[in-house]
Amino acid sequence: MVTTPTPSMLRTLSAEHRDRLMRSAREVSFPQGTRLFEEGGRADRIWLIRTGTIELDMRVPGRRAAVIQTLRHNELVGWSWLFGPHVWHLGAEATTPVRAYEFDATAVRLMCQEDPAVGQAVGQWVGDVLAHRLRSARTRLLDLYAPYGAGSVV
């Protein structure tokens, strides 16, 4: 199976749009074990990982949260901020110490609204990330539940 890299801001946004977005970023750090957000909470921030790992997880009644995906360097954490009703669909936890760029979601949405070119570029980037994660989740489900796994052709 061929894996493709997660769409990064560097590859998707032009230098001008990337610089504009980065001017609104602030550097943050999270110790290992920090919960960035919980499923159902208000999606009001966005992160771009500089170092460390963050696991996206999903609540499972009566069990530990199921890890859906592990995110690393240059990966976007959070997309629910872009689409109403702006609530998290998963949870997220730092599994190592993390350094990241943090963005205020309302400010980014406003920037996208005020400059349609920025809005289109950010929307394309987030859409590419979503498509990549959907393909990854599909492959993982096939590996877990299909009779022959994702790598086999019947």
mmCIF file of C-alpha atoms in Angstrom:
data_model
loop_
_atom_site.group_PDB
_atom_site.id
_atom_site.type_symbol
_atom_site.label_atom_id
_atom_site.label_comp_id
_atom_site.label_asym_id
_atom_site.label_seq_id
_atom_site.Cartn_x
_atom_site.Cartn_y
_atom_site.Cartn_z
ATOM 1 C CA MET A 1 0.000 0.000 0.000
ATOM 2 C CA VAL A 2 1.321 3.445 -0.931
ATOM 3 C CA THR A 3 0.913 6.135 1.686
ATOM 4 C CA THR A 4 0.856 9.791 0.798
ATOM 5 C CA PRO A 5 2.037 12.537 3.122
ATOM 6 C CA THR A 6 -0.534 14.638 4.945
ATOM 7 C CA PRO A 7 -1.191 17.845 3.004
ATOM 8 C CA SER A 8 0.912 20.498 4.697
ATOM 9 C CA MET A 9 0.375 24.223 4.880
ATOM 10 C CA LEU A 10 3.784 24.705 3.238
ATOM 11 C CA ARG A 11 2.788 22.708 0.147
ATOM 12 C CA THR A 12 -0.793 23.969 -0.098
ATOM 13 C CA LEU A 13 -0.730 27.690 0.691
ATOM 14 C CA SER A 14 1.165 30.289 -1.308
ATOM 15 C CA ALA A 15 3.933 32.131 0.545
ATOM 16 C CA GLU A 16 1.723 35.230 0.745
ATOM 17 C CA HIS A 17 -1.250 33.373 2.246
ATOM 18 C CA ARG A 18 0.962 31.330 4.558
ATOM 19 C CA ASP A 19 2.689 34.489 5.844
ATOM 20 C CA ARG A 20 -0.641 36.195 6.414
ATOM 21 C CA LEU A 21 -1.946 33.233 8.379
ATOM 22 C CA MET A 22 1.270 32.827 10.387
ATOM 23 C CA ARG A 23 1.141 36.478 11.512
ATOM 24 C CA SER A 24 -1.902 35.509 13.584
ATOM 25 C CA ALA A 25 -0.182 32.485 15.203
ATOM 26 C CA ARG A 26 1.249 32.255 18.671
ATOM 27 C CA GLU A 27 3.709 29.648 19.903
ATOM 28 C CA VAL A 28 2.420 27.274 22.571
ATOM 29 C CA SER A 29 3.713 24.209 24.408
ATOM 30 C CA PHE A 30 1.830 21.280 25.926
ATOM 31 C CA PRO A 31 3.277 18.745 28.354
ATOM 32 C CA GLN A 32 2.698 15.069 27.680
ATOM 33 C CA GLY A 33 -0.818 14.063 28.748
ATOM 34 C CA THR A 34 -2.435 17.459 28.101
ATOM 35 C CA ARG A 35 -5.951 17.256 26.636
ATOM 36 C CA LEU A 36 -6.225 19.874 23.896
ATOM 37 C CA PHE A 37 -9.943 19.378 23.445
ATOM 38 C CA GLU A 38 -12.808 16.992 24.114
ATOM 39 C CA GLU A 39 -15.457 15.614 21.807
ATOM 40 C CA GLY A 40 -18.450 17.978 21.821
ATOM 41 C CA GLY A 41 -16.453 20.971 23.092
ATOM 42 C CA ARG A 42 -16.348 24.348 21.335
ATOM 43 C CA ALA A 43 -13.888 24.325 18.395
ATOM 44 C CA ASP A 44 -12.279 27.711 18.930
ATOM 45 C CA ARG A 45 -8.603 27.063 18.174
ATOM 46 C CA ILE A 46 -6.376 25.456 15.536
ATOM 47 C CA TRP A 47 -2.859 24.084 15.935
ATOM 48 C CA LEU A 48 0.000 23.332 13.605
ATOM 49 C CA ILE A 49 2.417 20.899 15.266
ATOM 50 C CA ARG A 50 6.070 21.961 15.338
ATOM 51 C CA THR A 51 7.380 19.071 17.471
ATOM 52 C CA GLY A 52 5.839 16.150 19.314
ATOM 53 C CA THR A 53 2.802 13.947 18.761
ATOM 54 C CA ILE A 54 -0.908 14.362 19.358
ATOM 55 C CA GLU A 55 -3.422 11.525 19.252
ATOM 56 C CA LEU A 56 -6.960 12.082 18.033
ATOM 57 C CA ASP A 57 -9.375 9.862 19.924
ATOM 58 C CA MET A 58 -13.032 8.997 20.142
ATOM 59 C CA ARG A 59 -15.089 8.179 23.215
ATOM 60 C CA VAL A 60 -16.325 4.606 23.446
ATOM 61 C CA PRO A 61 -18.954 4.018 26.167
ATOM 62 C CA GLY A 62 -17.650 1.716 28.884
ATOM 63 C CA ARG A 63 -14.121 1.613 27.434
ATOM 64 C CA ARG A 64 -11.026 3.736 27.027
ATOM 65 C CA ALA A 65 -11.085 6.273 24.219
ATOM 66 C CA ALA A 66 -10.161 4.709 20.865
ATOM 67 C CA VAL A 67 -7.167 6.322 19.134
ATOM 68 C CA ILE A 68 -8.187 7.294 15.617
ATOM 69 C CA GLN A 69 -4.972 8.875 14.370
ATOM 70 C CA THR A 70 -1.571 10.127 15.526
ATOM 71 C CA LEU A 71 -0.466 13.549 14.263
ATOM 72 C CA ARG A 72 3.129 14.772 14.044
ATOM 73 C CA HIS A 73 5.362 17.585 12.723
ATOM 74 C CA ASN A 74 3.675 20.061 10.351
ATOM 75 C CA GLU A 75 0.254 18.445 10.735
ATOM 76 C CA LEU A 76 -2.956 20.372 11.293
ATOM 77 C CA VAL A 77 -4.812 19.669 14.534
ATOM 78 C CA GLY A 78 -8.470 20.515 14.242
ATOM 79 C CA TRP A 79 -10.773 21.194 11.335
ATOM 80 C CA SER A 80 -14.114 21.472 13.149
ATOM 81 C CA TRP A 81 -13.461 25.194 13.649
ATOM 82 C CA LEU A 82 -14.121 25.768 9.922
ATOM 83 C CA PHE A 83 -17.513 24.087 9.685
ATOM 84 C CA GLY A 84 -20.606 24.915 11.757
ATOM 85 C CA PRO A 85 -21.633 24.238 14.438
ATOM 86 C CA HIS A 86 -17.918 24.586 15.415
ATOM 87 C CA VAL A 87 -17.729 21.710 17.904
ATOM 88 C CA TRP A 88 -15.037 19.050 18.132
ATOM 89 C CA HIS A 89 -15.967 15.676 16.665
ATOM 90 C CA LEU A 90 -13.052 13.916 18.395
ATOM 91 C CA GLY A 91 -10.789 14.472 21.377
ATOM 92 C CA ALA A 92 -7.055 15.220 21.275
ATOM 93 C CA GLU A 93 -4.195 14.521 23.678
ATOM 94 C CA ALA A 94 -0.480 15.294 23.587
ATOM 95 C CA THR A 95 1.303 11.930 23.840
ATOM 96 C CA THR A 96 4.726 13.572 24.006
ATOM 97 C CA PRO A 97 5.704 17.133 24.890
ATOM 98 C CA VAL A 98 4.370 19.277 22.035
ATOM 99 C CA ARG A 99 5.359 22.627 20.603
ATOM 100 C CA ALA A 100 2.858 24.111 18.179
ATOM 101 C CA TYR A 101 1.560 27.226 16.516
ATOM 102 C CA GLU A 102 -1.901 28.101 17.809
ATOM 103 C CA PHE A 103 -4.473 30.132 15.909
ATOM 104 C CA ASP A 104 -7.721 31.688 17.104
ATOM 105 C CA ALA A 105 -10.425 30.054 14.970
ATOM 106 C CA THR A 106 -12.709 33.093 14.919
ATOM 107 C CA ALA A 107 -9.860 35.324 13.723
ATOM 108 C CA VAL A 108 -8.927 32.851 10.966
ATOM 109 C CA ARG A 109 -12.554 32.537 9.819
ATOM 110 C CA LEU A 110 -12.808 36.344 9.731
ATOM 111 C CA MET A 111 -9.555 36.569 7.736
ATOM 112 C CA CYS A 112 -10.949 34.028 5.265
ATOM 113 C CA GLN A 113 -14.205 35.957 4.993
ATOM 114 C CA GLU A 114 -12.481 39.303 4.425
ATOM 115 C CA ASP A 115 -10.070 37.936 1.795
ATOM 116 C CA PRO A 116 -11.733 35.332 -0.451
ATOM 117 C CA ALA A 117 -8.353 34.254 -1.897
ATOM 118 C CA VAL A 118 -7.104 33.403 1.596
ATOM 119 C CA GLY A 119 -10.437 31.737 2.347
ATOM 120 C CA GLN A 120 -10.223 29.593 -0.763
ATOM 121 C CA ALA A 121 -6.606 28.604 -0.025
ATOM 122 C CA VAL A 122 -7.315 27.729 3.630
ATOM 123 C CA GLY A 123 -10.482 25.866 2.623
ATOM 124 C CA GLN A 124 -8.515 23.869 0.043
ATOM 125 C CA TRP A 125 -5.813 23.025 2.587
ATOM 126 C CA VAL A 126 -8.311 21.901 5.246
ATOM 127 C CA GLY A 127 -10.291 19.979 2.599
ATOM 128 C CA ASP A 128 -7.117 18.195 1.473
ATOM 129 C CA VAL A 129 -6.343 17.289 5.100
ATOM 130 C CA LEU A 130 -9.878 15.953 5.584
ATOM 131 C CA ALA A 131 -9.703 13.882 2.396
ATOM 132 C CA HIS A 132 -6.343 12.439 3.465
ATOM 133 C CA ARG A 133 -7.665 11.541 6.918
ATOM 134 C CA LEU A 134 -10.784 9.961 5.435
ATOM 135 C CA ARG A 135 -8.637 7.753 3.183
ATOM 136 C CA SER A 136 -6.435 6.833 6.151
ATOM 137 C CA ALA A 137 -9.457 5.959 8.294
ATOM 138 C CA ARG A 138 -10.924 3.861 5.484
ATOM 139 C CA THR A 139 -7.670 1.941 5.094
ATOM 140 C CA ARG A 140 -7.441 1.396 8.843
ATOM 141 C CA LEU A 141 -11.017 0.075 8.947
ATOM 142 C CA LEU A 142 -10.269 -2.284 6.069
ATOM 143 C CA ASP A 143 -7.150 -3.522 7.861
ATOM 144 C CA LEU A 144 -9.147 -4.111 11.040
ATOM 145 C CA TYR A 145 -12.382 -5.546 9.696
ATOM 146 C CA ALA A 146 -12.138 -6.690 6.066
ATOM 147 C CA PRO A 147 -11.565 -10.434 5.565
ATOM 148 C CA TYR A 148 -8.368 -9.926 3.565
ATOM 149 C CA GLY A 149 -7.125 -6.556 4.814
ATOM 150 C CA ALA A 150 -6.609 -3.363 2.817
ATOM 151 C CA GLY A 151 -3.601 -4.667 0.910
ATOM 152 C CA SER A 152 -5.354 -7.615 -0.734
ATOM 153 C CA VAL A 153 -7.296 -7.634 -3.958
ATOM 154 C CA VAL A 154 -10.027 -10.212 -4.410
#
